[in-house]
Coordinates of C-alpha atoms in Angstrom, one line a residue:
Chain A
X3 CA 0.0 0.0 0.0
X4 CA 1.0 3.5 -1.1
X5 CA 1.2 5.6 2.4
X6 CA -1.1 8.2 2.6
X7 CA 0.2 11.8 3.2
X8 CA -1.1 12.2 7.0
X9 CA -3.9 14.7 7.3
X10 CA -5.4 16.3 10.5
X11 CA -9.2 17.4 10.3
X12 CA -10.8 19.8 13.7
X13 CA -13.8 20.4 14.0
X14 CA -14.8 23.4 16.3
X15 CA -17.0 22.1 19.2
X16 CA -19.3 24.4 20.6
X17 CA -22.3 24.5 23.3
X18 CA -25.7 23.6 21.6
X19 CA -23.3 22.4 18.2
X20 CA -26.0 20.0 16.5
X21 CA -24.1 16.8 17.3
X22 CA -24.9 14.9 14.1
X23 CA -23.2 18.3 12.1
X24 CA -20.1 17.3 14.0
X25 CA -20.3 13.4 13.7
X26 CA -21.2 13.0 10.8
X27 CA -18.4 14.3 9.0
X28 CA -15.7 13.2 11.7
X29 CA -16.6 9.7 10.7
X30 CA -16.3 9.6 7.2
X31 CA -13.6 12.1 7.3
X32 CA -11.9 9.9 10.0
X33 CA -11.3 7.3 7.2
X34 CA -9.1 9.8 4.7
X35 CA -6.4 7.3 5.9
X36 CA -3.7 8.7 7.6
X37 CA -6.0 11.1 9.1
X38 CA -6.5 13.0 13.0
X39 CA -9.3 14.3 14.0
X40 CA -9.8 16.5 16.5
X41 CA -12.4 18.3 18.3
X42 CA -11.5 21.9 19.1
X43 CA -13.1 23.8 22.3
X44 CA -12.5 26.8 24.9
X45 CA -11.4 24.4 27.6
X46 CA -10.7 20.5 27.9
X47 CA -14.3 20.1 29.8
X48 CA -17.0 18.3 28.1
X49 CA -19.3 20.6 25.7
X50 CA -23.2 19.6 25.9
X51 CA -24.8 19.1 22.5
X52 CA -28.1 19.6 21.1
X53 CA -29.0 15.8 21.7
X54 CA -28.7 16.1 24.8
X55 CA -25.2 14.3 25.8
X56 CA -21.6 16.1 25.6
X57 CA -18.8 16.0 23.6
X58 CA -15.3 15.6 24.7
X59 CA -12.8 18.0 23.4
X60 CA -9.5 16.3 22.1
X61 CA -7.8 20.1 22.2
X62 CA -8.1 23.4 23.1
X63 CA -8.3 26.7 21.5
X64 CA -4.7 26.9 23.3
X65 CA -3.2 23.9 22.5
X66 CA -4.7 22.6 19.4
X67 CA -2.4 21.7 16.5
X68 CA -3.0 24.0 13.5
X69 CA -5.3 21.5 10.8
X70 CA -5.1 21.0 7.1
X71 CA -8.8 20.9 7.4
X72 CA -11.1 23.6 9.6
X73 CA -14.5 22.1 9.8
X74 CA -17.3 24.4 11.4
X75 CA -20.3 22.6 12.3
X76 CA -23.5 24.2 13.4
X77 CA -26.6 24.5 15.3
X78 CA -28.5 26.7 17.6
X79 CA -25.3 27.4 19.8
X80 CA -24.2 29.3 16.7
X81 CA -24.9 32.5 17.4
X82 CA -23.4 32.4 20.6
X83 CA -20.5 31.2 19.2
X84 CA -20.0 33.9 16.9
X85 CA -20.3 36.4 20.0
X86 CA -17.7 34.3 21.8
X87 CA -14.1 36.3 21.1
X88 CA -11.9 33.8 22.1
X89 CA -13.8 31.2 19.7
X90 CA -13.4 33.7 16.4
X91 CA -9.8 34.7 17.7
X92 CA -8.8 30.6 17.0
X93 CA -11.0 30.7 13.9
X94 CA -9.1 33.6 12.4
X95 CA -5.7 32.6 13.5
X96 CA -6.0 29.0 12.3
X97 CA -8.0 29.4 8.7
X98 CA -4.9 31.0 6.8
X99 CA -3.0 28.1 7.8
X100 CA -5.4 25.5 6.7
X101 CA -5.8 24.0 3.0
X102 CA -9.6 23.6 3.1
X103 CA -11.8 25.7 5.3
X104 CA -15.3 24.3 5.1
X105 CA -18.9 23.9 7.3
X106 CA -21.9 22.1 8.1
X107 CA -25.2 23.4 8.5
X108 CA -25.3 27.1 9.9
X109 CA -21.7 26.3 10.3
X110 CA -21.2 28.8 7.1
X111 CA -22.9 31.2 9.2
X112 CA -19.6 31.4 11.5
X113 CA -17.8 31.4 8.7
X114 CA -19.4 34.1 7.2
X115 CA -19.1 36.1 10.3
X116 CA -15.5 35.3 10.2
X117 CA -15.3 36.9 6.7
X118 CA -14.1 34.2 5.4
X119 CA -16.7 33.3 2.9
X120 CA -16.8 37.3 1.4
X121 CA -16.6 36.3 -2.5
X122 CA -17.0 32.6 -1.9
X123 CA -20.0 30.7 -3.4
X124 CA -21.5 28.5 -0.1
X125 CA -24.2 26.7 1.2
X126 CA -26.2 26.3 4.5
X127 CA -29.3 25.0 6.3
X128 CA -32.1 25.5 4.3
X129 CA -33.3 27.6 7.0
X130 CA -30.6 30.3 7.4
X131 CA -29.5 30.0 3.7
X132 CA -31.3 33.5 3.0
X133 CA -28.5 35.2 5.3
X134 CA -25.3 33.7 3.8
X135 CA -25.5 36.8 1.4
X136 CA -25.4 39.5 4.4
X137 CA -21.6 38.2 4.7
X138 CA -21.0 39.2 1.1
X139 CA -21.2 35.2 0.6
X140 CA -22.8 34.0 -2.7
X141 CA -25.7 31.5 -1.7
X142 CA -26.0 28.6 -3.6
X143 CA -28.9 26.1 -3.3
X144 CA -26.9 22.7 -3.3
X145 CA -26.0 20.0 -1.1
X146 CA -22.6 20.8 -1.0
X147 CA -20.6 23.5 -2.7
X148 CA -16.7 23.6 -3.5
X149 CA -15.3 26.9 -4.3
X150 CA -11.6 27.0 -4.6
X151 CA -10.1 25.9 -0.7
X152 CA -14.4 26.4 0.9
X153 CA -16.5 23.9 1.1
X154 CA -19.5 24.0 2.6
X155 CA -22.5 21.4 3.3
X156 CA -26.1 22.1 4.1
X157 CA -28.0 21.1 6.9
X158 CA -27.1 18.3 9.1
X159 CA -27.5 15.2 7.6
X160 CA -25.7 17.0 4.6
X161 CA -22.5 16.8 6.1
X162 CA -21.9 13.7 4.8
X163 CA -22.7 14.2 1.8
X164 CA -20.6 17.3 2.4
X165 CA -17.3 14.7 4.0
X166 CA -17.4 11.9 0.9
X167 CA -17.3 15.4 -1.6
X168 CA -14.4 16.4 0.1
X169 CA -13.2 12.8 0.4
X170 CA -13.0 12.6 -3.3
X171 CA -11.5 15.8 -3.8
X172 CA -8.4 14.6 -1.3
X173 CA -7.9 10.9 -2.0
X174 CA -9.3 10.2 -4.9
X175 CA -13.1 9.1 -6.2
X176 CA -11.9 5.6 -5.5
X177 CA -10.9 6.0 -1.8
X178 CA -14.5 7.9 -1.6
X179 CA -15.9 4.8 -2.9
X180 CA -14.3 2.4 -0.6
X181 CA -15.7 4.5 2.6
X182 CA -19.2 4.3 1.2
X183 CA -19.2 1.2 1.2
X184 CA -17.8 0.4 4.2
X185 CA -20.3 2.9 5.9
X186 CA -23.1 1.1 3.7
X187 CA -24.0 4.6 2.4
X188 CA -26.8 4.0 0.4
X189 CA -29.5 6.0 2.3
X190 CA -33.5 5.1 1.8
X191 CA -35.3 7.8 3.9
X192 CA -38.7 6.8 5.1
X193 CA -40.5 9.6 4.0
X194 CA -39.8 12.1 1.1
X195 CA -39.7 15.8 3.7
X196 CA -35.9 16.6 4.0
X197 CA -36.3 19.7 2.1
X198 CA -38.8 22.6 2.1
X199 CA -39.1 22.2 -1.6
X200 CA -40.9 18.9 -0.6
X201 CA -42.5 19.3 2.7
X202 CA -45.9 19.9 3.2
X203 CA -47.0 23.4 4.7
X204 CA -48.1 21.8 8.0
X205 CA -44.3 20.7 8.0
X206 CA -42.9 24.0 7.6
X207 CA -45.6 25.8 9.4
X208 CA -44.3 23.7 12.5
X209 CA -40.3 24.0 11.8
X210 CA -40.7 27.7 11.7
X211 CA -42.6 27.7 15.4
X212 CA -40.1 25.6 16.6
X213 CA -36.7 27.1 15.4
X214 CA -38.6 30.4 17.1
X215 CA -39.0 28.9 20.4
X216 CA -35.7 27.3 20.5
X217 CA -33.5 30.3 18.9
X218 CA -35.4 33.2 19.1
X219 CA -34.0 36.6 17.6
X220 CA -31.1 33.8 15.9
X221 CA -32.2 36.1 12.4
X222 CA -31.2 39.7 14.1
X223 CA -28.0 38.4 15.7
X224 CA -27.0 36.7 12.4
X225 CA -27.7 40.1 10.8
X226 CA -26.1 41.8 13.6
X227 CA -22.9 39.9 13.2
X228 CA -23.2 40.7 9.5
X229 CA -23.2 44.0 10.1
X230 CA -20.2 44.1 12.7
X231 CA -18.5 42.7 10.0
X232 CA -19.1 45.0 7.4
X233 CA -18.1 47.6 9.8
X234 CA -14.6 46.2 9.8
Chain B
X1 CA -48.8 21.4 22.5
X2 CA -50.3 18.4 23.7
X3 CA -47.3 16.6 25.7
X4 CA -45.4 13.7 24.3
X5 CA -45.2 11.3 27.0
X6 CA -41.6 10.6 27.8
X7 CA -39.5 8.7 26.6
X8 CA -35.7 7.1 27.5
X9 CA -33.7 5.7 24.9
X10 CA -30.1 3.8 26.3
X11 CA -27.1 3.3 24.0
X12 CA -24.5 0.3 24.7
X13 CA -21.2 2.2 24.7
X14 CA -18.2 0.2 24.3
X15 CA -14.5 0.5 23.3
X16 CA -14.0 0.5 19.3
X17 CA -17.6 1.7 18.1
X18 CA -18.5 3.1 15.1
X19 CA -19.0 6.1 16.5
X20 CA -21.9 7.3 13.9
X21 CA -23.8 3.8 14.3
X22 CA -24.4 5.7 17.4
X23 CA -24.6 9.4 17.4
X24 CA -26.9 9.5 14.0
X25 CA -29.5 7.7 15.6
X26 CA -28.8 9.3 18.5
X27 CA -29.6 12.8 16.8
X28 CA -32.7 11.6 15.4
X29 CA -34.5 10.2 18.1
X30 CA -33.0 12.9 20.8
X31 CA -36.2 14.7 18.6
X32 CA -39.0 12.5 19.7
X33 CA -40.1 14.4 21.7
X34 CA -40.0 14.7 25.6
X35 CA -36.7 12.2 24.8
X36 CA -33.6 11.4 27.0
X37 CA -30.9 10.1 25.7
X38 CA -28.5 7.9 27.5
X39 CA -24.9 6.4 26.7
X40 CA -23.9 3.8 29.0
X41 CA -21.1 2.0 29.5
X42 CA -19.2 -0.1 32.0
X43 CA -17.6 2.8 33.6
X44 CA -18.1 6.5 33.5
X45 CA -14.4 6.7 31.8
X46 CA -14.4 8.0 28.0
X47 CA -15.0 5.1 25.1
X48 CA -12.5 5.2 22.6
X49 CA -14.2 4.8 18.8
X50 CA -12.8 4.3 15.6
X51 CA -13.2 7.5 14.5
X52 CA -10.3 8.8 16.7
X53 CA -12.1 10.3 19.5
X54 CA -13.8 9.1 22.9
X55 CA -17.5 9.4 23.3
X56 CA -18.7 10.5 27.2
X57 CA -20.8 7.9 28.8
X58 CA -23.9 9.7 31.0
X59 CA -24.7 6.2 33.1
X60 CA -23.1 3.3 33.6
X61 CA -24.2 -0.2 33.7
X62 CA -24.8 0.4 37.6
X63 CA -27.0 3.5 37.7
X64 CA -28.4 3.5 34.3
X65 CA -32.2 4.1 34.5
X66 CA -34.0 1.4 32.8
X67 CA -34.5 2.6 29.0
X68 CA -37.6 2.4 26.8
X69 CA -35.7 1.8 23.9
X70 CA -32.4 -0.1 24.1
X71 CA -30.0 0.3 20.7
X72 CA -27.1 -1.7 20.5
X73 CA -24.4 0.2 17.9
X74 CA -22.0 -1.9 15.8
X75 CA -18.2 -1.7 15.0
X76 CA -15.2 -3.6 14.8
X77 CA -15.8 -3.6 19.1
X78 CA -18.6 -5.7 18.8
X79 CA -17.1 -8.9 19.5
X80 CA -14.9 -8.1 22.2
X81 CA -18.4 -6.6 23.6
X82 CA -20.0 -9.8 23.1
X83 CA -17.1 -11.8 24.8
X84 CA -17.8 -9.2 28.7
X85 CA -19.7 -10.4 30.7
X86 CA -20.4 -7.3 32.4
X87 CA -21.7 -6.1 28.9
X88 CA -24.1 -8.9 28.1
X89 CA -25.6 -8.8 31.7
X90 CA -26.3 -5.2 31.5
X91 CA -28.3 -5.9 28.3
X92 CA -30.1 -9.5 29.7
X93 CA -31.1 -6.6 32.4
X94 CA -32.6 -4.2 30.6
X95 CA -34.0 -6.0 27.5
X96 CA -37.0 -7.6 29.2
X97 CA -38.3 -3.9 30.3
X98 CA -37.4 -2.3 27.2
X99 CA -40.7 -1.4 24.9
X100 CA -38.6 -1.7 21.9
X101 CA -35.0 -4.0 21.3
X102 CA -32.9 -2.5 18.6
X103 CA -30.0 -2.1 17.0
X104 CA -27.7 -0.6 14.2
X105 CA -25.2 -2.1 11.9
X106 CA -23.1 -5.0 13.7
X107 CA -25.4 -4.7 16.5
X108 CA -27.4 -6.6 15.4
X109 CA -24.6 -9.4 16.3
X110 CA -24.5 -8.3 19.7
X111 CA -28.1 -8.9 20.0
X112 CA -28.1 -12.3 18.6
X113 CA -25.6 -13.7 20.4
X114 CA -27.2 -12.0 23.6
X115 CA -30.4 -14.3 22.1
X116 CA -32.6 -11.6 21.5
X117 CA -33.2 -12.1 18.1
X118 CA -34.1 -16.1 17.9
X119 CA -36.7 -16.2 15.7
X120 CA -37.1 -12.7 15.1
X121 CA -36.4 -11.1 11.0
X122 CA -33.0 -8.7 11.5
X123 CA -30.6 -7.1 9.1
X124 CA -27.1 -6.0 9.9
X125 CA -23.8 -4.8 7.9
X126 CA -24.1 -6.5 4.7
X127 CA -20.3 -8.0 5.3
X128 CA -21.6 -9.4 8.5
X129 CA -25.7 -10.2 7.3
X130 CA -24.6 -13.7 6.7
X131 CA -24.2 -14.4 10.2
X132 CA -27.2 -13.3 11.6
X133 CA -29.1 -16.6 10.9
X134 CA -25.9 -18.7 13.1
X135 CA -28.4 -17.1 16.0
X136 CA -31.5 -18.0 14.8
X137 CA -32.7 -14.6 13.4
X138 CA -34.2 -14.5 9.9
X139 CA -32.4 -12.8 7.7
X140 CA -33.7 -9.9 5.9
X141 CA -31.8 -8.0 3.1
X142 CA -33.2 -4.5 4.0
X143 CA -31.9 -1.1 5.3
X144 CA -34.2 -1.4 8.0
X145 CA -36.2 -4.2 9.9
X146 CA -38.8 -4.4 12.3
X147 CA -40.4 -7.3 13.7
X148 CA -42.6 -7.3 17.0
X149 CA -40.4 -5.1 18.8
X150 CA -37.4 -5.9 17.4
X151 CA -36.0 -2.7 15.3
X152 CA -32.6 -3.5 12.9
X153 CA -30.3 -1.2 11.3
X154 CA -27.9 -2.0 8.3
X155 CA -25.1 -0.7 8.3
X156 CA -23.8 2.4 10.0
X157 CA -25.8 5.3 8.0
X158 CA -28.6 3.0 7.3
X159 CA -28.8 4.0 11.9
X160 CA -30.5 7.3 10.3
X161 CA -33.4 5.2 8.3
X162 CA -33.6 3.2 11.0
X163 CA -34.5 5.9 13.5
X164 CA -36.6 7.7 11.0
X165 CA -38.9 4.4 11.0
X166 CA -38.5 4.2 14.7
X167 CA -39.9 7.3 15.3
X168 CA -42.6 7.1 12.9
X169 CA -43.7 4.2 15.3
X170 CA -43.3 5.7 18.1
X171 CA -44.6 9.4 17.4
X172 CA -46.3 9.2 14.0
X173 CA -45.3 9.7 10.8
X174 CA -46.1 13.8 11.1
X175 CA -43.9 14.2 13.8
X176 CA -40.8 11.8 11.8
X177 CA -41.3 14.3 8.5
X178 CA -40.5 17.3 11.3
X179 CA -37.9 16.2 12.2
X180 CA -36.6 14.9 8.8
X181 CA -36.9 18.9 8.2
X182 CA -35.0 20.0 10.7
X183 CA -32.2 17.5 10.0
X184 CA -32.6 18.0 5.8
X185 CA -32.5 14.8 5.9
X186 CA -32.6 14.4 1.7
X187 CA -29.8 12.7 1.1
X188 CA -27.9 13.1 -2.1
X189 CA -24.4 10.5 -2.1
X190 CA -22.1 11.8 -5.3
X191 CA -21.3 7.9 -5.7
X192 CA -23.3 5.0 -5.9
X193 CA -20.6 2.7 -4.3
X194 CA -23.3 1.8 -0.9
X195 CA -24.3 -1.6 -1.2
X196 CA -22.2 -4.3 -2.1
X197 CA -24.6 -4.6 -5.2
X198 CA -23.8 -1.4 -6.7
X199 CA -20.1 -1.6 -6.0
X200 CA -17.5 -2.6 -7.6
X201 CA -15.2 -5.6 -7.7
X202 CA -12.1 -3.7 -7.0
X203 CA -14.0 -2.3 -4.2
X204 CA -15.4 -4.8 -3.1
X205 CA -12.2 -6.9 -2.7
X206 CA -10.5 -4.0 -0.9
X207 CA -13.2 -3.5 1.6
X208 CA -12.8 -7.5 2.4
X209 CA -8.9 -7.1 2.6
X210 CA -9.3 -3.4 5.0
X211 CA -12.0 -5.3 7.1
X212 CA -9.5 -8.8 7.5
X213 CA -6.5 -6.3 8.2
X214 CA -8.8 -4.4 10.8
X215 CA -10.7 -7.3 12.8
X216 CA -8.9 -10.4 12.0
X217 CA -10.9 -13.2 13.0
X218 CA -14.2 -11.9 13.6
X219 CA -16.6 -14.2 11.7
X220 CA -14.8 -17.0 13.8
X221 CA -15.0 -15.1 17.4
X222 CA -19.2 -14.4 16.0
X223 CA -19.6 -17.9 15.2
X224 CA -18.1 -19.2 18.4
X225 CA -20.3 -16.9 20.1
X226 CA -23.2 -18.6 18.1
X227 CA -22.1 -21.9 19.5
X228 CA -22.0 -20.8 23.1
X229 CA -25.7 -19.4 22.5
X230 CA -26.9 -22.8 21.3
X231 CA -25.2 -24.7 23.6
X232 CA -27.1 -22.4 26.4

């Protein structure tokens, strides 16, 4: 076997990240061969998700190796994590460094905060897609969008979609393939309502209610961080 | 809102699990609704998985609440899981109390040799599906499986079908297309390299060669523990 060059992938872990975001990825990403990841916090103590169990950092903002990949996931702890200066201070000094700099979810929303999608075609959950443009981002509606050394997945479950894109672009279509199939990637979903395109308006009626209860003002913040950063 | 009535789903954490046999499951059905999610291992200490980083158990096999829905995970750990007796005991515990007996990818090993599957139809990993009838289970070749109260997962992703089906049992099929939203669960793989069907031989033959390299011996330890389950 031909050794792989080694490769180290972190993920920024956050309060509230949407775990799946986070896992996703790491797992198929975590078969690059060759490959660390770690999961990047404020401190080494364990970071509660969405799902309602924690994380466990591998690093710290302090101590954390600089990666060839930056992966920001997302999720309603977003917004605070965009308000959190020691969180964008590690964003900003590790990105230049990295080869890819890419998201999950309303990860792109951080990264758009960061400035670091300004020019940049990207992507994002269906549900904050509208404000990847307040960030001088260009929104595109895919699953996953490359542009140059960005990539960027949509919602959740996209993120692996998002990882074997990036897989491919790394090792090779044929490494991509072996990892699919080892990870029996072949998905059937139940029911035919993973987009808004397709749900019904009951659906969407009820996401909308509940994304208000769970994150409300997330919309003015977002803008507000938009508009920090066009301040400069 | 009318209230969901509660509802407590356990994961088996052990050493060497595929980490997202457990954590995309463990998103989904962390939505159902009035849900707790446990992890719970033989000791509070971090579980190593294959993707490089621990997962934090909340309960241990000592003070873990009785769940309503037990999911055993797969992985390359399975059989050393299947081989402590601490491990099996916890889940001979819990399974009589459980309202529903599940599991994801090579779990589904776990719960045959545990004999919780005798009679019952199950799916697995397709490298592994062959085995599942060595406990008596009836082999189905689908992404996901339910019998009575037994729920099966294929492999590793096919844990997100799996739950998606769960919770349409559970909750109703209105409140799994929410959450499908939420997730964007609309899955869009840029290979079709899944199922061993659809791959190809080169593929094929160096999945069979990574999997010997990685858990030599493992259809020998799984039929051994098919003996010891017959033998009583």
């Amino acid at each position: 076997m031909t050794e792989l060059s080694p490769i180290r992938i972190a993920f920024l872990l956050f309060p509230d990240v949407t775990q799946l975001d986070l896992t996703g990825p790491a797992q198929v990403l975590s078969r690059l061969g060759n490959a660390t990841v770690d999961l990047v916090a404020k401190t080494a103590d364990p970071v509660m998700t969405d799902a309602g169990f924690a994380l466990l950092p591998t690093a710290t903002f302090a101590d954390a190796v600089q990666p060839d990949i930056l992966c920001i996931p997302g999720g309603f702890g977003v917004n605070d994590a965009i308000e959190d200066d020691a969180t964008m201070a590690w964003v900003a000094r590790v990105a230049p460094g990295a080869q890819w700099i890419t998201s999950v979810c309303t990860g792109s929303i951080l990264l758009g905060a960061a400035g670091l999608l300004t020019g940049y075609r990207a992507t994002s959950h269906w549900a904050q897609h509208h404000l990847l443009s307040e960030f001088g981002a260009i929104p595109v509606k895919e699953r996953v969008v490359i542009d140059r050394n960005r990539a960027t997945g949509g919602g959740v479950t996209a993120g692996i979609d998002f990882a074997f894109t990036l897989m491919a672009a790394i090792r090779g279509e044929a490494h991509a393939r072996l990892v699919q199939l080892s990870l029996e990637y072949d998905p059937a979903p139940p029911f035919d309502s993973g987009s808004p395109a397709r749900a019904d308006a009951a659906t969407l009626a009820r996401y909308e209610a509940m994304a208000a209860r769970a994150a409300p003002g997330r919309e003015a913040r977002t803008r507000a961080a938009a508009a920090r950063l066009r301040a400069g």
